[in-house]
XYZ file of C-alpha atoms in Angstrom:
621
model
C 24.403 21.517 -13.566
C 22.411 24.418 -12.902
C 24.201 27.541 -12.900
C 22.675 29.908 -11.015
C -11.638 9.547 5.727
C -11.480 9.225 8.879
C -8.549 8.312 11.172
C -7.985 4.599 11.340
C -7.438 2.668 14.511
C -3.706 2.489 15.353
C -1.930 -0.815 14.784
C 0.805 -0.278 17.145
C 2.666 -3.152 18.187
C 0.510 -5.502 16.193
C 3.383 -7.839 15.499
C 1.024 -10.594 14.844
C -0.159 -8.764 11.793
C 3.026 -9.690 10.036
C 2.259 -11.788 6.903
C 3.872 -14.979 6.343
C 3.368 -16.937 3.208
C 2.382 -20.786 3.607
C 5.342 -23.096 3.417
C 5.406 -25.521 0.631
C 5.363 -29.344 1.222
C 9.062 -30.475 1.208
C 8.007 -34.246 0.617
C 6.283 -33.746 -2.797
C 7.011 -32.110 -5.971
C 5.607 -28.424 -5.862
C 3.351 -28.593 -9.037
C 2.446 -25.295 -10.891
C 0.211 -25.676 -13.849
C -1.015 -22.491 -15.884
C -3.331 -22.623 -18.913
C -3.833 -20.167 -21.342
C -5.249 -20.159 -25.004
C -3.494 -18.997 -28.353
C -4.992 -19.237 -31.770
C -4.933 -23.021 -32.367
C -4.080 -22.378 -36.114
C -0.666 -21.638 -34.857
C -0.132 -25.564 -35.045
C -1.785 -26.160 -38.450
C -0.041 -24.323 -41.009
C -1.909 -25.522 -44.373
C -1.140 -22.658 -46.746
C 0.833 -19.396 -47.321
C -2.168 -17.298 -46.332
C -2.495 -19.282 -43.093
C 1.067 -18.999 -42.457
C 0.943 -15.206 -42.703
C -2.033 -15.187 -40.403
C -0.040 -17.455 -37.963
C 2.847 -14.902 -37.915
C 0.621 -12.072 -37.174
C -0.753 -14.123 -34.108
C 2.598 -14.882 -32.812
C 3.522 -11.159 -33.301
C 0.582 -10.156 -31.266
C 1.380 -12.595 -28.417
C 5.021 -11.422 -28.508
C 3.763 -7.818 -28.196
C 1.784 -8.587 -25.159
C 4.886 -9.407 -23.305
C 6.948 -6.514 -24.654
C 4.245 -4.040 -23.544
C 4.778 -5.246 -19.988
C 8.036 -3.451 -19.914
C 7.848 -0.302 -17.910
C 11.032 1.504 -18.082
C 13.450 -0.464 -15.867
C 10.600 -2.618 -14.321
C 7.883 -4.939 -15.636
C 4.261 -3.856 -14.594
C 0.737 -5.086 -15.740
C -2.748 -5.771 -14.796
C -2.780 -9.049 -12.539
C -6.592 -8.938 -11.533
C -9.726 -8.195 -13.058
C -11.454 -5.066 -11.809
C -10.285 -1.964 -13.817
C -12.498 -0.601 -16.314
C -11.121 -0.882 -19.902
C -8.125 -2.995 -18.807
C -7.706 -6.522 -19.346
C -5.476 -8.853 -17.276
C -2.123 -9.149 -19.271
C 0.329 -9.937 -16.284
C -0.587 -13.740 -16.216
C 1.240 -16.536 -14.446
C 2.683 -17.823 -18.162
C 3.872 -14.255 -18.900
C 5.626 -14.004 -15.433
C 7.126 -17.443 -15.863
C 8.663 -16.651 -19.116
C 10.056 -13.296 -17.817
C 11.377 -15.070 -14.723
C 13.043 -17.634 -16.820
C 14.640 -15.207 -19.188
C 15.815 -13.117 -16.411
C 17.302 -16.299 -14.740
C 19.172 -17.062 -18.105
C 20.342 -13.600 -18.333
C 22.004 -13.716 -15.003
C 23.634 -16.958 -15.609
C 24.912 -15.692 -18.912
C 26.413 -12.450 -17.226
C 28.088 -14.538 -14.624
C 29.569 -16.864 -17.214
C 30.965 -13.944 -19.030
C 32.298 -12.444 -15.697
C 33.989 -15.715 -14.722
C 34.861 -17.037 -18.010
C 33.555 -20.539 -17.268
C 30.152 -22.313 -16.914
C 28.305 -21.480 -13.603
C 26.305 -23.669 -11.313
C 23.794 -23.087 -8.389
C 23.020 -19.546 -9.445
C 20.865 -18.411 -6.664
C 17.972 -15.896 -6.886
C 15.779 -14.362 -4.257
C 12.241 -13.302 -4.608
C 10.410 -10.886 -2.175
C 7.040 -9.456 -2.526
C 4.434 -6.902 -1.360
C 1.177 -7.732 0.076
C -0.843 -7.741 -3.218
C -3.380 -10.369 -3.450
C -2.147 -11.647 -6.738
C 1.450 -12.297 -5.164
C 0.880 -15.930 -4.312
C -0.019 -17.187 -7.722
C 2.690 -14.936 -9.499
C 5.297 -16.036 -7.031
C 4.521 -19.511 -7.975
C 5.247 -18.565 -11.701
C 8.418 -16.940 -10.926
C 9.667 -20.054 -9.012
C 8.687 -22.053 -12.182
C 10.449 -19.700 -14.343
C 13.781 -19.680 -12.370
C 13.584 -23.532 -12.339
C 13.388 -23.838 -15.899
C 16.346 -21.614 -16.144
C 18.278 -23.857 -13.773
C 18.586 -21.368 -10.929
C 18.125 -22.119 -7.098
C 15.144 -19.929 -5.774
C 14.792 -18.485 -2.335
C 11.537 -17.040 -0.960
C 11.889 -14.091 1.034
C 8.076 -13.737 1.570
C 6.868 -10.163 2.505
C 9.747 -7.830 1.836
C 10.663 -4.475 0.569
C 12.269 -3.525 -2.842
C 15.491 -2.237 -1.017
C 15.799 -5.513 0.921
C 15.852 -7.433 -2.200
C 18.721 -5.717 -3.582
C 20.644 -5.730 -0.052
C 19.977 -9.538 -0.131
C 22.655 -9.765 -2.858
C 25.298 -7.949 -0.650
C 24.607 -8.818 3.015
C 26.046 -12.088 4.501
C 25.368 -14.889 4.674
C 22.780 -14.540 1.994
C 24.690 -12.772 -0.867
C 22.469 -13.895 -3.653
C 23.574 -13.646 -7.124
C 20.336 -11.663 -8.007
C 16.704 -10.608 -6.587
C 13.477 -10.038 -7.880
C 10.992 -8.051 -6.197
C 7.258 -8.416 -6.887
C 5.420 -5.129 -6.618
C 3.603 -2.412 -8.403
C 4.581 0.250 -6.112
C 1.516 2.626 -5.486
C -0.694 1.484 -8.218
C -3.963 -0.117 -7.436
C -4.401 -3.669 -6.041
C -5.275 -5.018 -9.447
C -1.562 -4.329 -10.858
C 1.574 -6.072 -10.152
C 5.119 -6.204 -11.523
C 8.533 -7.186 -11.115
C 11.701 -5.382 -10.303
C 15.274 -6.859 -10.930
C 18.530 -6.611 -9.147
C 21.994 -8.013 -9.254
C 25.048 -7.128 -7.085
C 25.800 -4.208 -9.254
C 22.194 -2.585 -8.533
C 19.008 -2.386 -10.501
C 18.609 -3.170 -14.122
C 18.557 -0.657 -16.908
C 15.837 -0.115 -19.416
C 17.742 -1.678 -22.102
C 18.507 -4.678 -20.253
C 14.793 -5.330 -19.036
C 13.834 -4.687 -22.775
C 16.293 -7.679 -23.700
C 14.776 -9.896 -21.142
C 11.196 -9.086 -22.130
C 11.908 -9.727 -25.748
C 13.604 -13.243 -25.061
C 10.489 -13.867 -22.628
C 8.130 -12.831 -25.569
C 9.557 -15.626 -27.742
C 9.160 -18.177 -25.020
C 5.741 -17.025 -24.320
C 4.556 -17.129 -28.043
C 6.054 -20.649 -28.356
C 4.079 -22.224 -25.498
C 0.961 -22.933 -27.363
C -1.519 -24.080 -24.889
C -0.340 -25.248 -21.391
C 2.567 -24.560 -19.209
C 3.451 -27.142 -16.478
C 6.409 -27.374 -14.358
C 7.101 -29.659 -11.390
C 9.666 -28.165 -8.970
C 11.459 -31.055 -7.486
C 13.187 -28.737 -5.065
C 10.722 -26.237 -3.750
C 11.986 -22.643 -3.131
C 13.670 -22.412 0.345
C 12.014 -19.854 2.866
C 14.621 -17.441 4.272
C 14.129 -14.465 6.913
C 16.136 -11.836 5.258
C 14.027 -9.048 6.690
C 15.539 -9.529 10.080
C 19.079 -9.088 8.902
C 17.936 -6.026 6.898
C 16.372 -4.478 9.998
C 19.398 -5.107 11.993
C 21.502 -3.448 9.338
C 19.461 -0.275 9.521
C 19.605 -0.273 13.245
C 23.215 -0.483 13.489
C 23.724 2.370 10.955
C 21.587 4.586 13.551
C 23.390 3.498 16.575
C 26.944 3.980 14.909
C 26.258 7.318 13.637
C 24.371 8.825 16.438
C 26.736 7.346 18.795
C 24.626 8.305 21.790
C 26.730 9.447 24.772
C 24.226 8.006 27.400
C 22.455 5.005 25.846
C 24.084 3.855 22.675
C 21.807 0.902 21.961
C 18.639 2.937 22.331
C 19.428 6.061 20.572
C 15.973 6.975 19.842
C 14.856 6.948 23.567
C 12.705 10.113 24.149
C 11.456 10.339 20.444
C 8.072 9.737 19.357
C 7.782 8.725 15.682
C 4.656 7.846 13.759
C 4.870 5.427 10.847
C 2.144 5.151 8.112
C 2.842 2.078 6.303
C -0.273 2.206 4.235
C -0.947 -1.499 4.604
C 2.071 -2.072 2.468
C 5.503 -3.729 3.294
C 6.724 -0.976 5.601
C 5.210 -1.962 8.993
C 8.724 -3.696 9.751
C 10.304 -0.343 10.310
C 8.125 0.263 13.359
C 8.591 -3.039 15.370
C 11.944 -4.095 13.965
C 13.862 -0.761 13.773
C 12.360 2.150 15.719
C 10.734 0.123 18.633
C 14.075 -1.872 19.146
C 16.089 1.508 19.181
C 13.850 2.966 21.985
C 11.540 5.076 19.962
C 7.651 5.473 21.197
C 5.773 4.581 18.064
C 2.273 4.776 19.572
C -0.267 6.237 17.035
C 1.463 4.493 14.115
C -1.190 3.695 11.152
C -1.855 0.954 8.924
C 1.159 -1.314 9.912
C -0.651 -4.660 9.011
C 0.102 -5.844 5.342
C -3.179 -5.879 3.277
C -3.158 -6.267 -0.469
C -6.593 -4.378 -0.898
C -4.853 -1.344 0.587
C -8.172 -0.504 2.350
C -7.374 2.798 3.881
C -5.505 4.729 1.198
C -2.955 4.433 -1.587
C 0.633 3.619 0.027
C 2.233 6.544 -1.401
C 4.172 9.566 0.109
C 2.540 11.680 -2.705
C -1.113 10.845 -1.642
C -2.980 13.540 -0.082
C -4.942 11.340 2.144
C -2.021 9.479 3.387
C -0.134 12.785 4.132
C -3.183 14.109 5.874
C -3.703 11.039 8.190
C -0.070 11.009 9.092
C -0.156 14.916 9.801
C -3.156 14.480 12.129
C -1.473 11.664 13.951
C 1.635 13.707 14.439
C -0.212 16.613 15.795
C -2.587 14.616 18.046
C 0.395 12.674 19.567
C 2.694 15.567 19.662
C 5.226 13.481 17.728
C 8.676 14.465 16.756
C 8.363 13.012 13.162
C 5.901 11.194 10.887
C 6.950 8.746 8.103
C 4.942 7.678 5.236
C 6.146 4.698 2.970
C 5.026 3.626 -0.374
C 4.123 -0.083 -0.782
C 7.620 -1.491 -1.332
C 9.340 1.067 0.715
C 11.728 2.363 -2.123
C 10.025 5.765 -1.441
C 9.295 7.736 1.639
C 7.804 11.065 2.770
C 8.058 12.662 6.263
C 5.883 15.005 8.408
C 7.591 17.344 10.769
C 6.837 18.174 14.402
C 4.673 20.903 13.316
C 2.651 18.835 11.033
C 4.169 20.091 7.874
C 4.342 17.558 5.145
C 7.652 17.072 3.346
C 7.619 15.497 0.164
C 8.457 16.512 -3.530
C 10.803 19.352 -3.741
C 10.811 19.916 0.140
C 12.140 16.170 0.570
C 14.928 16.771 -1.916
C 15.747 20.037 -0.189
C 15.931 18.465 3.214
C 18.105 15.484 1.964
C 20.415 18.070 0.210
C 20.628 20.082 3.373
C 21.865 16.956 5.335
C 24.132 15.646 2.511
C 25.768 19.039 1.889
C 26.605 19.223 5.521
C 28.659 15.875 5.081
C 29.946 16.484 1.630
C 30.308 20.201 0.984
C 30.217 21.287 -2.646
C 28.694 17.746 -3.953
C 26.513 17.580 -6.922
C 22.811 16.526 -6.540
C 21.066 15.067 -9.433
C 17.275 15.585 -9.778
C 14.830 15.026 -12.407
C 13.745 18.021 -14.658
C 10.311 18.659 -12.841
C 12.066 20.159 -9.794
C 11.631 24.090 -9.179
C 14.022 26.914 -9.876
C 13.848 27.754 -5.974
C 15.211 24.219 -5.391
C 18.285 25.019 -7.621
C 18.784 28.265 -5.539
C 18.470 26.365 -2.381
C 21.280 23.856 -3.296
C 23.400 26.736 -4.824
C 23.189 28.794 -1.850
C 24.559 25.999 0.472
C 27.504 25.473 -1.990
C 26.143 22.557 -3.883
C 25.558 21.931 -7.643
C 22.243 20.984 -9.095
C 22.391 18.639 -12.181
C 18.892 18.537 -13.771
C 18.240 15.240 -15.849
C 15.724 13.069 -17.387
C 12.477 11.974 -15.520
C 12.572 8.623 -14.260
C 14.233 7.206 -11.130
C 16.581 4.901 -12.981
C 17.707 7.881 -15.214
C 18.552 10.106 -12.244
C 20.304 7.379 -10.408
C 22.152 6.267 -13.462
C 23.262 9.920 -13.996
C 24.575 10.241 -10.601
C 26.729 6.771 -11.302
C 28.150 8.300 -14.475
C 28.979 11.690 -12.983
C 30.788 9.859 -10.204
C 32.771 7.810 -12.842
C 33.720 10.854 -14.434
C 35.129 12.324 -11.523
C 32.240 14.633 -10.430
C 31.611 13.733 -6.641
C 27.675 13.220 -6.612
C 26.322 11.950 -3.355
C 22.626 12.339 -3.737
C 20.289 11.564 -6.601
C 16.369 12.216 -6.117
C 13.337 12.297 -8.207
C 10.553 14.500 -7.349
C 8.422 11.326 -6.784
C 10.371 10.499 -3.682
C 12.718 8.044 -5.307
C 16.029 8.887 -3.710
C 19.528 7.188 -3.726
C 22.881 7.900 -2.065
C 26.416 7.066 -3.096
C 27.063 5.870 0.382
C 24.131 3.293 -0.009
C 25.236 1.524 -3.140
C 23.327 3.990 -5.313
C 20.109 2.285 -4.069
C 16.567 4.034 -4.039
C 15.562 3.009 -0.311
C 12.828 4.948 1.224
C 13.824 3.289 4.809
C 17.522 4.288 4.315
C 16.404 7.993 3.497
C 14.307 7.972 6.754
C 17.216 6.607 8.662
C 19.393 9.703 7.488
C 16.672 12.081 8.533
C 16.291 10.313 11.931
C 20.164 10.481 12.447
C 20.180 14.310 11.693
C 17.183 14.776 13.974
C 18.895 13.053 17.054
C 22.168 14.826 16.236
C 20.364 18.192 16.251
C 18.802 17.418 19.724
C 22.100 16.290 21.033
C 23.788 19.407 20.077
C 21.027 21.667 21.693
C 19.829 23.385 18.613
C 16.545 21.546 18.127
C 14.224 24.252 18.426
C 11.964 24.041 15.223
C 12.490 20.383 14.457
C 13.780 18.865 11.206
C 11.578 21.279 9.156
C 13.914 24.168 10.268
C 16.529 22.627 7.576
C 14.443 23.935 4.758
C 12.413 26.865 6.175
C 14.078 29.292 3.453
C 12.923 27.019 0.684
C 10.501 28.929 -1.604
C 7.663 27.123 -3.300
C 6.605 27.881 -6.973
C 3.562 30.045 -6.855
C 1.765 27.600 -9.310
C 2.656 23.982 -10.184
C 0.420 22.027 -12.802
C 0.364 18.713 -14.367
C -1.940 17.842 -17.410
C -2.189 14.704 -19.518
C -2.628 14.183 -23.302
C -3.771 10.862 -24.381
C -2.336 9.555 -27.553
C -5.001 8.723 -30.004
C -3.599 5.526 -31.610
C -3.608 1.767 -31.189
C -1.129 0.586 -28.377
C 1.439 -0.739 -30.494
C 1.747 2.644 -32.281
C 1.442 4.850 -29.431
C 5.032 4.935 -28.566
C 6.121 6.066 -32.122
C 3.211 8.683 -32.188
C 4.581 9.963 -28.707
C 8.322 10.409 -29.881
C 6.920 12.268 -32.990
C 4.863 14.767 -30.747
C 7.750 15.405 -28.345
C 10.303 15.815 -31.170
C 8.068 18.190 -32.964
C 8.009 20.242 -29.639
C 11.714 20.453 -29.544
C 11.821 21.508 -33.171
C 9.243 24.302 -32.602
C 11.291 25.468 -29.622
C 14.577 25.483 -31.457
C 13.185 27.338 -34.578
C 11.971 29.996 -32.027
C 8.230 29.528 -33.105
C 6.913 30.313 -29.637
C 8.198 33.695 -28.473
C 10.012 33.727 -25.109
C 10.377 29.766 -24.976
C 14.034 28.269 -24.962
C 15.143 24.781 -24.464
C 16.478 24.749 -20.909
C 19.985 23.940 -20.140
C 22.002 23.612 -16.833
C 25.578 24.271 -17.517
C 28.717 22.222 -17.750
C 28.038 18.508 -17.007
C 27.902 16.847 -20.341
C 24.194 17.347 -20.712
C 22.352 19.268 -23.454
C 18.982 19.814 -25.154
C 16.851 20.742 -22.137
C 18.902 18.614 -19.494
C 17.460 15.368 -21.220
C 19.847 14.104 -23.618
C 23.464 13.100 -22.906
C 25.971 14.420 -25.581
C 29.033 12.987 -24.047
C 30.878 10.011 -25.910
C 28.824 7.288 -24.438
C 25.178 8.671 -24.045
C 22.862 6.871 -22.144
C 19.783 5.010 -23.980
C 16.650 6.982 -23.904
C 13.703 5.218 -22.543
C 11.222 8.016 -23.124
C 11.592 11.258 -24.893
C 11.142 14.629 -23.050
C 12.145 18.242 -23.198
C 11.876 21.207 -20.813
C 11.576 24.698 -21.999
C 12.169 27.816 -19.845
C 9.840 30.740 -20.477
C 10.478 34.242 -20.079
C 8.607 37.604 -20.915
C 9.827 41.038 -21.047
C 10.802 42.658 -17.793
C 9.606 39.658 -15.612
C 12.503 37.737 -16.968
C 12.274 33.881 -16.569
C 8.935 33.075 -14.716
C 8.581 29.379 -15.278
C 9.026 26.393 -17.197
C 7.106 23.841 -19.234
C 8.039 20.108 -19.592
C 6.740 17.554 -21.887
C 7.479 13.942 -21.679
C 6.359 10.733 -23.129
C 4.875 8.502 -20.505
C 6.413 4.880 -20.063
C 3.371 3.777 -18.077
C 0.539 4.571 -20.401
C -0.104 5.823 -23.806
C -0.053 9.604 -22.908
C 2.114 12.695 -22.746
C 2.576 14.407 -19.390
C 2.750 18.285 -19.364
C 4.352 19.725 -16.323
C 4.376 23.455 -15.664
C 5.652 25.849 -12.962
C 5.426 29.408 -12.537
C 6.561 32.099 -10.016
C 3.886 34.637 -10.999
C -0.140 34.365 -10.915
C -1.592 33.063 -14.094
C 1.792 32.040 -15.535
C 0.774 28.205 -16.113
C -2.321 29.150 -17.636
C -0.445 31.563 -19.882
C 1.929 28.878 -21.011
C -0.739 26.283 -21.438
C -2.609 28.785 -23.919
C 0.635 29.187 -25.805
C 1.159 25.393 -25.819
C -2.346 24.921 -27.302
C -2.566 27.888 -29.731
C 1.008 28.263 -30.901
C 2.027 24.531 -30.939
C -0.643 21.907 -30.715
C -3.147 23.380 -33.126
C -0.604 24.975 -35.687
C 1.512 21.563 -35.923
C -1.600 19.605 -36.203
C -0.738 17.411 -33.125
C -4.188 18.111 -31.789
C -5.365 15.594 -34.414
C -3.290 12.610 -32.698
C -3.504 13.940 -29.188
C -6.476 14.231 -27.081
C -6.022 18.048 -25.731
C -9.102 18.215 -23.710
C -7.212 18.754 -20.540
C -5.005 21.370 -22.200
C -8.061 23.085 -23.572
C -9.938 22.971 -20.033
C -7.114 24.352 -18.300
C -6.358 27.067 -20.834
C -9.978 28.155 -20.587
C -10.475 28.122 -16.888
C -7.007 28.199 -15.343
C -7.903 27.000 -11.868
C -4.873 25.872 -9.992
C -6.776 24.647 -6.905
C -8.709 22.223 -8.900
C -5.806 20.682 -10.423
C -6.761 18.367 -13.221
C -5.421 14.863 -12.110
C -4.273 12.299 -14.888
């Protein structure tokens, strides 16, 4: 806890654009056949040297599956088209992972109930990516192998998949969402849920390890006949009705209860992902005017821009639509709608620190004094903003599951924590099952917007809640690729990050000190639990605060091992001009070169920024 392109044609009301997947024939077995090749010598062990070779091949095939783990998700390349990347998220790999997940769910239920279980029900939703159809078939095949009953939700959102385990009459035992969030159309992935929430990184690691063994043992061909095809279900209508009811009940409009958004114009930019439903199934039915909304039709090629509230094009197009239509609010969803950003009535984009501040202002009105957990890339000004409103700020590890799980832990320890948000836009609320749901976040903002109008104090719109939030003078992110084979990259990354920690603790960089945030069982730069039951670390990272003479603390630097790619991310923020460049020079000259890490890390971005220091032309990863 801290102490201190061109505008696209509007697709408004194009309900026919909603995508449905083809129904499977019910009078025939549903056949799924996948072919992939492994080294044929696996089946012909003739000598000890051959056996040793076979073990290496098996290890390599198993590593392919293990490397698909991406923190608490599974992600990989599903289609050809990315330079330097080969397809690794294949149907056989997905089938093995789905089967292992099904077995994991069954084993958990058997332990919980103390008896064998039957008819374990698992739903599958997906975003509009063009690899979704073939990979969905692989999921259904894997679930069938595990003995589970599958339900096909079709086009869905990540939060809806979790809610399908809770909302009647569905209430599935578990759910899978097939998505790669904002990543290119060539990627895809899996997110896993039970009624308790999203799986943790260690749980996904366990599933992938078991899947790796299955994958390596299936030598040449996988063929599964589904005697009972997955049942198509329409859960999204139930989920949309759930969101509408929340808005109606909490606004409690004195004149038109069922249409509390009458008189408001709200622009939605779904980015051709799964978020279009929010326009026609939530806002329109509550009386809002959604004319001018953008990219509502699902299109797995994402032709207009990356569906991502952090994307500059997405925000610019939404801002233009809000200003052109004089709308009250603009909304930007990512592909699977577990993240969102907004644009206020004056055209100001609200994401990153600003979105956290907006949600903090709303939540602190409802729960004075509550703790708010964020990742450690948020600004010092955000900490002051939260503290000034009577809240407590707990800085924690980067990674949305880390941030959410920290909030769950704090609540169990008796520290009231109602909001957990990562700067990327992943945000969860205690009142909503600790689920990172971009649509629910927007629902909270809409409710506040309407309440403010009813109270007669809506002079500046929703943006007025954060008008006193200061922004960092400089903010930069750089990357250092790890110069090692993929199988050794993680270990090399850990070595580099821990060496950074040692240098700071030993005082080898003047004015640098491992950051801390007070009394909340967190130490070592807000990144490592030191309580009796510390959470597992999925990626090593540390943050150092930087001070200089009379300036006092003017910034911080944060190094973290990426769980997506073999690199180390370096984030810097400064409250003074040139501060980020100064910290980068010290990082290069007094740490990377002295420690010899410049031999195992590509420091070209570091060197370029240290030399040029151009904040405006920020170097992208």
